[in-house]
Amino acid sequence: AQSVTQLDSQVPVFEEAPVELRCNYSSSVSVYLFWYVQYPNQGLQLLLKYLSGSTLVESINGFEAEFNKSQTSFHLRKPSVHISDTAEYFCAVSGLSNFGNEKLTFGTGTRLTIIP
Amino acid sequence: DAGVTQSPTHLIKTRGQQVTLRCSPKSGHDTVSWYQQALGQGPQFIFQYYEEEERQRGNFPDRFSGHQFPNYSSELNVNALLLGDSALYLCASSSVKGYEKLFFGSGTQLSVL
């Protein structure tokens, strides 16, 4: 079984400042890791994922996350945030499956609020 | 491409009633998963359907059941509704060939009074 801990329920950040959203996971097996974003009244959108290979993964809108196996972490960072980044961010983990569609286990989310 | 569509968007029921939620997957997807997102919580996996069969199930009681149709669309049924069933119910679709292509719908907000 896997579990995900998002240490911060709310993170207020000034516009153009850097931000880090923390995520730690627990698993007895190898995992895939994900960050999803949820804007108000919308479903979840995949922001970025780690499946294998380079431990640093990037999204198209400036976010990046680094997989740290020894610390079982997958923190999300952005060097300069914008008002449009205001949203709820969820870290998720899944086990590896031959079926190819393993269920996701989500953290409780971090609400990122950008202050103008 | 309409993506994943869910209906209805909002629903109000009373305790003890039954409810059916519907999901149409993204074009080309054959697998449908359902998640429950309670207020202030992350989504929790309910179950997953592929080839019209339940393939995986989370820690939810038998009051939660589902179905997948030959056109890959799916229904989530909840019987004997409890106040604690109030939540956003999310449907996600994917293709068994490509795990990373998981798309979520906007959800059905269920309120149980």
CSV table of C-alpha atoms in Angstrom, one decimal:
chain,number,residue,atom,x,y,z
A,1,ALA,CA,0.0,0.0,0.0
A,2,GLN,CA,1.1,3.6,-0.6
A,3,SER,CA,0.4,6.8,1.2
A,4,VAL,CA,1.1,10.5,0.4
A,5,THR,CA,1.7,13.3,2.8
A,6,GLN,CA,1.5,16.9,1.7
A,7,LEU,CA,2.9,18.9,4.6
A,8,ASP,CA,1.3,22.2,3.9
A,9,SER,CA,-2.5,22.6,3.5
A,10,GLN,CA,-2.2,26.3,2.5
A,11,VAL,CA,0.7,28.3,1.0
A,12,PRO,CA,0.4,32.0,0.4
A,13,VAL,CA,3.0,33.5,-1.9
A,14,PHE,CA,3.6,36.9,-3.3
A,15,GLU,CA,3.4,37.2,-7.1
A,16,GLU,CA,6.8,36.6,-8.8
A,17,ALA,CA,8.2,35.0,-5.7
A,18,PRO,CA,9.4,31.4,-5.7
A,19,VAL,CA,7.4,28.6,-4.2
A,20,GLU,CA,7.9,25.0,-3.1
A,21,LEU,CA,5.0,22.6,-2.4
A,22,ARG,CA,6.2,19.6,-0.4
A,23,CYS,CA,5.2,16.0,-0.9
A,24,ASN,CA,6.5,12.9,0.8
A,25,TYR,CA,5.3,9.4,0.0
A,26,SER,CA,5.5,5.9,1.6
A,27,SER,CA,5.6,2.7,-0.4
A,28,SER,CA,7.0,-0.8,-0.1
A,29,VAL,CA,7.4,-1.0,-3.9
A,30,SER,CA,8.6,1.1,-6.7
A,31,VAL,CA,6.2,3.9,-7.7
A,32,TYR,CA,5.2,6.4,-10.2
A,33,LEU,CA,4.7,10.0,-8.9
A,34,PHE,CA,2.4,12.7,-10.1
A,35,TRP,CA,1.4,16.3,-9.4
A,36,TYR,CA,-2.1,17.3,-10.4
A,37,VAL,CA,-3.7,20.8,-10.3
A,38,GLN,CA,-7.3,21.6,-9.7
A,39,TYR,CA,-8.7,25.0,-10.5
A,40,PRO,CA,-12.0,26.1,-8.9
A,41,ASN,CA,-15.0,24.1,-10.1
A,42,GLN,CA,-12.9,22.0,-12.4
A,43,GLY,CA,-11.5,18.5,-12.5
A,44,LEU,CA,-7.9,17.5,-12.0
A,45,GLN,CA,-5.3,18.3,-14.7
A,46,LEU,CA,-1.9,16.5,-14.8
A,47,LEU,CA,0.9,18.9,-14.2
A,48,LEU,CA,3.9,16.6,-14.4
A,49,LYS,CA,4.9,13.0,-13.7
A,50,TYR,CA,7.9,10.9,-12.8
A,51,LEU,CA,7.9,7.4,-14.4
A,52,SER,CA,11.5,6.7,-14.8
A,53,GLY,CA,14.8,8.2,-16.0
A,54,SER,CA,15.8,11.7,-15.0
A,55,THR,CA,14.8,12.5,-11.5
A,56,LEU,CA,14.0,16.2,-12.4
A,57,VAL,CA,10.8,16.6,-14.4
A,58,GLU,CA,9.4,19.8,-15.8
A,59,SER,CA,6.0,21.0,-16.9
A,60,ILE,CA,5.3,23.4,-19.8
A,61,ASN,CA,4.2,26.2,-17.5
A,62,GLY,CA,7.4,26.5,-15.5
A,63,PHE,CA,6.8,24.0,-12.6
A,64,GLU,CA,9.4,21.3,-11.9
A,65,ALA,CA,9.6,18.5,-9.4
A,66,GLU,CA,12.5,16.3,-8.3
A,67,PHE,CA,12.2,12.7,-7.3
A,68,ASN,CA,14.4,11.9,-4.3
A,69,LYS,CA,14.2,8.2,-3.6
A,70,SER,CA,16.3,8.4,-0.4
A,71,GLN,CA,14.1,11.0,1.1
A,72,THR,CA,10.9,9.6,-0.5
A,73,SER,CA,10.0,13.1,-1.7
A,74,PHE,CA,8.7,14.7,-4.8
A,75,HIS,CA,8.5,18.4,-4.0
A,76,LEU,CA,7.1,20.8,-6.6
A,77,ARG,CA,8.8,24.1,-7.3
A,78,LYS,CA,8.4,27.2,-9.4
A,79,PRO,CA,10.9,30.0,-9.5
A,80,SER,CA,8.4,32.8,-10.1
A,81,VAL,CA,4.6,32.4,-9.6
A,82,HIS,CA,1.8,34.2,-11.3
A,83,ILE,CA,-1.8,35.0,-10.3
A,84,SER,CA,-3.0,32.3,-12.6
A,85,ASP,CA,-1.1,29.7,-10.5
A,86,THR,CA,-3.7,30.1,-7.8
A,87,ALA,CA,-5.2,26.6,-7.4
A,88,GLU,CA,-5.2,23.4,-5.4
A,89,TYR,CA,-2.3,21.1,-6.0
A,90,PHE,CA,-2.3,17.4,-5.4
A,91,CYS,CA,0.6,15.0,-5.2
A,92,ALA,CA,-0.2,11.4,-6.1
A,93,VAL,CA,1.5,8.0,-6.2
A,94,SER,CA,0.8,4.7,-7.9
A,95,GLY,CA,2.4,1.4,-7.9
A,96,LEU,CA,3.8,-0.2,-11.0
A,97,SER,CA,1.4,-2.5,-12.7
A,98,ASN,CA,1.6,-4.8,-15.7
A,99,PHE,CA,-2.0,-3.8,-16.3
A,100,GLY,CA,-0.8,-0.3,-16.9
A,101,ASN,CA,-3.6,1.5,-15.1
A,102,GLU,CA,-2.8,1.3,-11.4
A,103,LYS,CA,-5.0,3.3,-9.1
A,104,LEU,CA,-3.7,6.7,-7.8
A,105,THR,CA,-3.3,7.5,-4.1
A,106,PHE,CA,-3.6,11.2,-3.5
A,107,GLY,CA,-2.4,13.5,-0.8
A,108,THR,CA,-4.8,15.9,0.9
A,109,GLY,CA,-3.8,18.8,-1.3
A,110,THR,CA,-2.1,22.2,-0.9
A,111,ARG,CA,-4.0,25.4,-1.7
A,112,LEU,CA,-1.6,27.8,-3.4
A,113,THR,CA,-2.7,31.4,-3.1
A,114,ILE,CA,-0.8,34.1,-5.0
A,115,ILE,CA,-0.8,37.6,-3.4
A,116,PRO,CA,-0.7,40.5,-5.9
B,1,ASP,CA,-12.7,16.1,-28.7
B,2,ALA,CA,-15.0,16.7,-25.7
B,3,GLY,CA,-12.7,15.0,-23.2
B,4,VAL,CA,-14.2,13.2,-20.2
B,5,THR,CA,-17.8,14.3,-19.7
B,6,GLN,CA,-19.8,13.7,-16.5
B,7,SER,CA,-23.5,14.2,-15.8
B,8,PRO,CA,-25.1,15.6,-13.9
B,9,THR,CA,-22.9,18.4,-12.7
B,10,HIS,CA,-24.8,18.8,-9.4
B,11,LEU,CA,-27.2,16.6,-7.6
B,12,ILE,CA,-29.1,16.8,-4.3
B,13,LYS,CA,-30.5,13.7,-2.6
B,14,THR,CA,-31.8,12.8,0.8
B,15,ARG,CA,-30.5,10.1,3.1
B,16,GLY,CA,-31.5,6.6,2.1
B,17,GLN,CA,-32.0,7.4,-1.6
B,18,GLN,CA,-30.1,5.9,-4.5
B,19,VAL,CA,-28.1,7.9,-7.1
B,20,THR,CA,-26.6,7.2,-10.5
B,21,LEU,CA,-23.8,9.2,-11.9
B,22,ARG,CA,-22.7,8.9,-15.5
B,23,CYS,CA,-19.3,9.3,-17.3
B,24,SER,CA,-18.3,9.3,-21.0
B,25,PRO,CA,-14.6,8.7,-21.5
B,26,LYS,CA,-12.3,10.6,-23.7
B,27,SER,CA,-12.3,9.3,-27.3
B,28,GLY,CA,-10.0,6.4,-27.7
B,29,HIS,CA,-10.0,5.5,-24.0
B,30,ASP,CA,-11.2,2.1,-22.8
B,31,THR,CA,-10.7,2.3,-19.0
B,32,VAL,CA,-12.8,4.3,-16.6
B,33,SER,CA,-11.9,5.0,-12.9
B,34,TRP,CA,-14.1,6.7,-10.3
B,35,TYR,CA,-12.8,8.8,-7.4
B,36,GLN,CA,-14.6,10.4,-4.4
B,37,GLN,CA,-13.3,13.8,-3.3
B,38,ALA,CA,-14.7,14.9,0.0
B,39,LEU,CA,-14.5,18.6,0.9
B,40,GLY,CA,-10.9,19.5,1.8
B,41,GLN,CA,-9.5,16.1,0.9
B,42,GLY,CA,-7.7,14.5,-1.9
B,43,PRO,CA,-9.6,12.1,-4.3
B,44,GLN,CA,-10.0,8.6,-3.1
B,45,PHE,CA,-10.1,5.7,-5.5
B,46,ILE,CA,-13.5,3.9,-5.7
B,47,PHE,CA,-13.1,1.4,-8.5
B,48,GLN,CA,-11.9,0.9,-12.1
B,49,TYR,CA,-13.7,-0.7,-15.1
B,50,TYR,CA,-12.1,-2.2,-18.2
B,51,GLU,CA,-13.8,-4.5,-20.7
B,52,GLU,CA,-17.1,-4.1,-18.8
B,53,GLU,CA,-15.6,-5.6,-15.7
B,54,GLU,CA,-14.5,-4.2,-12.3
B,55,ARG,CA,-10.8,-4.6,-12.3
B,56,GLN,CA,-9.7,-2.9,-9.2
B,57,ARG,CA,-11.6,-1.6,-6.1
B,58,GLY,CA,-10.7,0.7,-3.3
B,59,ASN,CA,-11.9,0.6,0.3
B,60,PHE,CA,-15.5,1.4,-0.3
B,61,PRO,CA,-18.6,-0.5,0.8
B,62,ASP,CA,-20.8,-2.6,-1.5
B,63,ARG,CA,-23.3,0.3,-1.5
B,64,PHE,CA,-21.0,1.7,-4.2
B,65,SER,CA,-21.4,-0.2,-7.5
B,66,GLY,CA,-20.7,0.5,-11.1
B,67,HIS,CA,-21.1,-0.6,-14.6
B,68,GLN,CA,-19.3,-0.1,-17.9
B,69,PHE,CA,-21.1,-0.3,-21.2
B,70,PRO,CA,-19.8,-1.6,-24.6
B,71,ASN,CA,-19.2,2.0,-25.7
B,72,TYR,CA,-16.8,2.3,-22.7
B,73,SER,CA,-19.1,4.8,-20.9
B,74,SER,CA,-19.7,4.1,-17.2
B,75,GLU,CA,-22.1,4.6,-14.3
B,76,LEU,CA,-21.5,4.9,-10.6
B,77,ASN,CA,-24.4,3.8,-8.4
B,78,VAL,CA,-24.7,4.5,-4.7
B,79,ASN,CA,-27.4,2.9,-2.7
B,80,ALA,CA,-28.8,3.9,0.8
B,81,LEU,CA,-27.1,7.3,0.7
B,82,LEU,CA,-25.5,8.6,3.9
B,83,LEU,CA,-24.7,12.2,4.8
B,84,GLY,CA,-21.0,11.2,4.5
B,85,ASP,CA,-21.5,10.4,0.8
B,86,SER,CA,-21.6,14.1,0.1
B,87,ALA,CA,-18.6,14.8,-2.1
B,88,LEU,CA,-17.3,15.6,-5.6
B,89,TYR,CA,-17.3,12.4,-7.7
B,90,LEU,CA,-14.6,12.4,-10.4
B,91,CYS,CA,-14.4,10.1,-13.3
B,92,ALA,CA,-11.1,9.5,-15.1
B,93,SER,CA,-10.5,7.7,-18.3
B,94,SER,CA,-7.4,6.2,-19.8
B,95,SER,CA,-6.1,3.7,-22.2
B,96,VAL,CA,-4.7,0.4,-21.0
B,97,LYS,CA,-1.8,1.0,-23.4
B,98,GLY,CA,-0.8,4.3,-22.0
B,99,TYR,CA,-1.0,4.8,-18.2
B,100,GLU,CA,0.2,8.3,-18.3
B,101,LYS,CA,-2.8,9.4,-20.4
B,102,LEU,CA,-5.2,9.7,-17.5
B,103,PHE,CA,-7.8,12.4,-18.0
B,104,PHE,CA,-10.3,13.6,-15.4
B,105,GLY,CA,-13.8,15.0,-15.9
B,106,SER,CA,-15.0,18.1,-14.0
B,107,GLY,CA,-17.0,15.9,-11.6
B,108,THR,CA,-20.5,15.6,-10.2
B,109,GLN,CA,-21.1,17.4,-6.9
B,110,LEU,CA,-23.4,15.2,-4.8
B,111,SER,CA,-25.1,16.7,-1.7
B,112,VAL,CA,-26.9,14.4,0.6
B,113,LEU,CA,-29.4,16.1,3.0
